XYZ file of C-alpha atoms in Angstrom:
337
model
C 132.755 44.296 143.098
C 136.592 44.822 141.872
C 138.229 41.752 142.836
C 141.853 42.354 144.785
C 144.624 40.930 142.792
C 146.139 37.693 143.698
C 149.117 38.139 146.138
C 151.160 34.930 145.818
C 152.961 34.410 142.744
C 153.253 30.763 143.164
C 149.338 29.995 143.141
C 146.970 30.452 140.344
C 143.680 31.741 141.419
C 140.328 30.488 139.785
C 137.786 33.510 139.902
C 134.175 34.281 138.153
C 133.529 37.680 137.259
C 130.486 39.575 135.379
C 130.090 40.537 132.032
C 128.080 40.813 129.560
C 127.974 37.318 128.626
C 126.449 36.350 132.372
C 129.557 35.291 134.074
C 133.705 35.039 132.697
C 135.946 32.154 134.015
C 139.365 33.717 134.662
C 143.005 32.402 136.084
C 144.591 34.824 137.540
C 148.463 35.014 138.833
C 151.132 37.505 139.782
C 150.647 41.306 140.846
C 151.714 44.532 138.628
C 150.488 45.413 135.123
C 147.396 43.654 134.175
C 147.825 41.592 130.961
C 144.434 39.791 129.732
C 145.069 36.756 127.854
C 142.622 35.403 125.662
C 142.706 31.611 124.032
C 141.331 30.534 120.721
C 139.702 27.090 119.016
C 139.828 24.778 120.577
C 141.383 25.770 123.483
C 140.697 27.480 127.138
C 142.295 29.256 129.800
C 144.534 26.173 129.913
C 146.388 27.154 126.762
C 148.307 29.628 128.783
C 148.954 27.688 131.860
C 152.907 28.095 130.862
C 153.058 31.678 130.305
C 150.890 32.562 133.673
C 153.837 31.607 136.327
C 156.612 33.345 134.067
C 154.703 36.801 133.505
C 153.860 36.339 137.787
C 157.502 36.094 137.876
C 158.079 38.647 135.553
C 156.280 41.373 137.663
C 152.746 41.374 135.847
C 149.062 40.267 136.916
C 148.279 37.963 134.477
C 144.523 36.778 133.707
C 143.853 34.116 131.095
C 140.016 34.210 130.691
C 137.526 31.044 129.072
C 135.959 33.455 126.354
C 132.130 32.710 126.149
C 130.903 29.687 125.574
C 134.105 27.768 126.349
C 134.907 25.978 129.733
C 133.109 27.676 132.815
C 132.179 31.282 131.382
C 128.840 31.397 130.177
C 127.528 29.872 127.013
C 124.770 32.287 125.410
C 122.103 30.212 123.080
C 121.953 32.821 120.278
C 124.786 32.683 117.466
C 124.573 36.508 117.397
C 125.657 36.501 120.939
C 129.581 35.517 119.820
C 129.915 38.404 117.469
C 133.161 40.444 117.948
C 131.299 43.492 119.647
C 130.534 41.233 122.578
C 133.628 39.547 122.825
C 135.656 42.927 122.996
C 132.668 43.942 125.468
C 133.299 40.985 127.630
C 137.166 41.830 127.789
C 136.692 45.443 128.884
C 134.309 43.946 131.681
C 137.030 41.545 132.904
C 139.470 44.522 132.939
C 136.592 46.387 134.959
C 135.920 43.042 137.363
C 139.803 42.983 138.333
C 139.823 46.775 139.356
C 141.667 48.095 136.376
C 141.163 50.721 134.003
C 143.765 49.686 131.769
C 145.271 46.461 130.436
C 147.626 44.813 127.649
C 145.509 41.967 125.834
C 147.141 39.221 124.280
C 145.872 36.597 122.439
C 146.453 33.481 120.458
C 144.283 31.856 117.256
C 140.636 33.497 117.654
C 141.926 35.125 120.458
C 144.376 37.210 118.596
C 141.744 38.334 116.496
C 139.445 39.242 119.591
C 142.716 40.673 121.301
C 143.088 43.263 118.026
C 139.485 44.576 117.619
C 139.785 44.760 121.786
C 142.516 47.266 121.022
C 140.669 48.482 117.743
C 137.580 49.154 119.207
C 138.878 50.235 123.103
C 142.124 52.014 123.053
C 141.121 53.692 126.034
C 141.164 50.209 127.995
C 143.769 48.135 126.112
C 147.087 49.968 125.848
C 148.861 47.575 123.601
C 148.070 44.589 122.046
C 150.321 40.778 121.466
C 148.944 38.892 118.652
C 149.996 35.294 119.019
C 149.814 32.950 115.261
C 146.969 34.795 113.477
C 148.173 38.385 111.735
C 145.482 41.402 111.946
C 143.350 41.959 109.364
C 141.648 45.245 109.626
C 137.660 45.044 108.911
C 136.202 44.870 105.293
C 136.332 43.452 102.187
C 133.997 40.930 100.440
C 131.367 39.344 102.810
C 133.255 36.075 104.598
C 131.095 33.551 103.826
C 131.124 34.627 100.386
C 134.938 34.164 100.632
C 135.189 30.944 101.723
C 132.355 29.391 99.555
C 134.726 30.427 96.616
C 137.622 28.892 97.494
C 135.369 25.433 97.196
C 133.643 26.963 93.568
C 134.616 24.595 90.764
C 136.776 27.304 88.914
C 138.628 28.076 92.256
C 141.755 26.570 93.990
C 140.283 24.155 96.033
C 137.859 23.059 93.876
C 135.865 19.801 95.171
C 136.801 20.728 99.011
C 135.328 22.710 101.506
C 137.647 24.879 103.747
C 137.087 24.129 107.711
C 135.458 27.818 108.120
C 132.556 26.830 105.891
C 132.462 23.663 107.535
C 132.272 24.608 111.120
C 129.701 27.454 109.997
C 126.726 25.098 109.429
C 124.529 24.372 113.174
C 125.445 21.274 113.822
C 127.675 19.582 111.469
C 130.605 20.197 113.198
C 129.092 18.948 116.065
C 127.916 15.545 114.960
C 131.626 14.687 113.931
C 133.207 15.830 117.035
C 131.092 15.016 120.108
C 130.928 11.299 119.969
C 134.912 11.112 120.590
C 136.009 14.702 121.512
C 139.202 13.317 123.264
C 140.076 11.658 119.881
C 139.092 14.726 117.807
C 141.100 17.020 119.665
C 144.269 14.714 119.754
C 143.747 14.625 115.890
C 143.174 18.322 115.257
C 146.032 19.663 117.703
C 148.359 17.109 116.207
C 147.146 18.198 112.472
C 148.819 22.131 113.336
C 151.654 21.170 115.286
C 154.945 21.262 113.975
C 156.312 17.488 114.766
C 153.268 15.870 113.855
C 151.443 17.858 111.088
C 151.166 15.784 107.829
C 153.624 16.108 105.169
C 153.723 18.852 102.213
C 152.200 16.002 99.526
C 149.354 14.963 101.887
C 145.892 16.290 101.664
C 145.414 19.555 103.551
C 144.043 19.039 106.851
C 142.207 22.448 106.595
C 139.870 21.199 104.020
C 136.986 18.760 103.961
C 136.780 16.176 100.944
C 133.130 16.338 99.520
C 131.210 13.884 101.692
C 133.921 13.323 104.067
C 134.762 14.806 107.774
C 137.673 17.027 108.599
C 139.219 14.513 110.974
C 139.780 12.015 107.657
C 142.773 14.035 107.151
C 144.345 13.986 110.710
C 147.854 12.215 111.278
C 146.707 8.404 111.285
C 149.551 7.363 113.442
C 147.759 8.584 116.540
C 150.895 10.234 118.247
C 150.428 13.502 120.442
C 152.520 16.208 119.351
C 155.394 16.535 121.501
C 153.653 19.921 123.915
C 150.912 17.348 124.867
C 150.772 14.809 127.388
C 148.190 12.396 127.699
C 146.707 14.005 131.009
C 146.663 17.931 129.307
C 144.552 16.066 126.598
C 142.461 14.828 129.180
C 141.621 18.438 130.829
C 141.137 20.016 127.150
C 138.613 16.716 126.702
C 137.345 17.114 130.103
C 135.681 20.767 129.054
C 134.092 20.146 125.773
C 132.869 16.819 127.185
C 130.823 18.552 129.348
C 130.015 22.088 127.364
C 129.743 20.422 123.951
C 131.381 22.201 121.099
C 128.305 24.992 120.047
C 129.401 27.821 121.955
C 132.886 27.692 120.450
C 131.850 26.903 116.782
C 129.454 29.691 117.310
C 132.511 32.264 116.692
C 132.751 30.582 113.084
C 129.040 31.406 112.847
C 129.097 34.766 113.625
C 131.791 36.104 111.085
C 129.029 37.388 108.726
C 127.668 39.468 111.452
C 131.015 41.027 112.493
C 131.501 42.295 108.777
C 128.113 44.608 109.197
C 129.123 45.221 112.829
C 132.695 46.411 112.116
C 131.892 48.280 108.156
C 132.979 51.665 109.957
C 136.003 50.772 111.061
C 137.005 49.593 107.161
C 140.851 49.503 106.732
C 141.180 50.569 110.370
C 144.716 50.666 111.984
C 145.459 49.632 115.317
C 147.862 52.176 116.993
C 148.955 51.482 120.318
C 151.955 49.309 120.748
C 152.107 46.056 119.326
C 153.718 42.435 119.223
C 153.173 39.927 116.461
C 154.603 36.090 117.006
C 154.071 33.360 114.352
C 155.296 30.238 113.839
C 156.699 29.785 110.319
C 154.879 26.129 109.764
C 151.352 27.509 110.359
C 149.150 28.036 107.818
C 148.017 30.924 109.594
C 151.003 32.880 108.982
C 152.159 31.535 105.365
C 148.316 32.235 103.952
C 148.435 35.207 105.332
C 151.698 36.546 104.915
C 150.160 39.553 103.027
C 148.860 40.674 106.393
C 152.552 40.669 107.643
C 153.587 42.553 105.236
C 150.885 45.166 105.262
C 152.412 45.662 109.275
C 153.495 49.264 108.611
C 149.971 50.599 107.623
C 147.941 48.347 109.659
C 150.021 48.025 113.070
C 152.037 51.739 112.735
C 152.696 50.863 116.501
C 154.702 47.354 116.149
C 157.784 47.338 118.295
C 158.361 43.319 117.743
C 157.801 40.849 115.474
C 159.283 37.365 115.341
C 158.568 34.432 113.220
C 159.607 31.186 115.002
C 161.852 28.486 113.187
C 159.961 25.044 112.703
C 157.059 26.200 114.765
C 153.072 25.348 113.789
C 149.991 26.650 114.829
C 150.113 26.056 119.134
C 152.774 28.882 119.378
C 152.758 29.354 123.042
C 152.370 25.575 124.000
C 154.885 24.384 121.719
C 157.594 27.134 122.391
C 156.338 28.027 125.648
C 160.515 28.845 126.548
C 161.008 31.172 123.811
C 157.101 32.582 123.900
C 157.314 33.971 127.482
C 161.063 35.619 127.105
C 159.236 37.536 123.906
C 156.506 38.308 125.331
C 158.044 39.532 128.645
C 160.828 41.397 126.803
C 158.157 43.232 125.358
C 156.005 43.840 128.303
C 158.963 45.068 129.711
C 159.498 47.931 127.139
C 156.018 49.342 127.129
C 155.693 52.713 128.054
C 153.737 52.948 131.181
């Protein structure tokens, strides 16, 4: 049954709503046009804790979900249950369960890719899309697993090193590294990609694993948390993953070749709805994918705002919450309808 919106702008409300995954957990705040917030890896609805009250105060109904496999949402067992088509179906189901016919969808990291494909595949539901940190790249091109493997080939640019996505794609391998010390691993991963704690340019790249090594071997050695993350906030993230394990989250990486096949009919397709892009200029997602940003006139013809935040790393809405909130609410306020 559709559920009424929260009426207290100052009080976030937790809900469980039906979806193809089983159930999706979300946290909702505010009333007005619906804005669906989709997190990335390794995060949860909690990544939007600083956006929920800001959007509510600006006159929007904000709903931050736990993506399937995370937090209090259902965790299907099969890898193929984490393909993009299913994640898009979950987003549609959330909009319907909240009694709405349309929404703006905003995502960060993997959530940006899920948001983009939600807009691409269901323009009847998602009237606009905001992308944080990860640019839109249309479906198509070579098979993802082959691209990542080629990066580590003897003649490739990173010979003798393995890209983290390939590392994550092997079932059980990353779990064996992470799950014995979830809190410590998360702290290092967050620090490695944050502007104020990331390794210097001359250090080994934390996106790659040395032969016979672990990803955490390249995390910052001083153990310092990034400025946006308190010990108590880290406890929230760690507590969720200690309870659920990491397999559901990592299965998103393991479904990428399935996406490549599922979305073949949409090869090169643009997203035509109004769109927003926010990135950090110290984030590898924006530097490595600079060609995707340059292609926006063709791939995001409805782009109405694009900003690179100076001195910002990957965790954009947490590293720069006030700036992100301002840019996001300004964009939302200017949308038609």
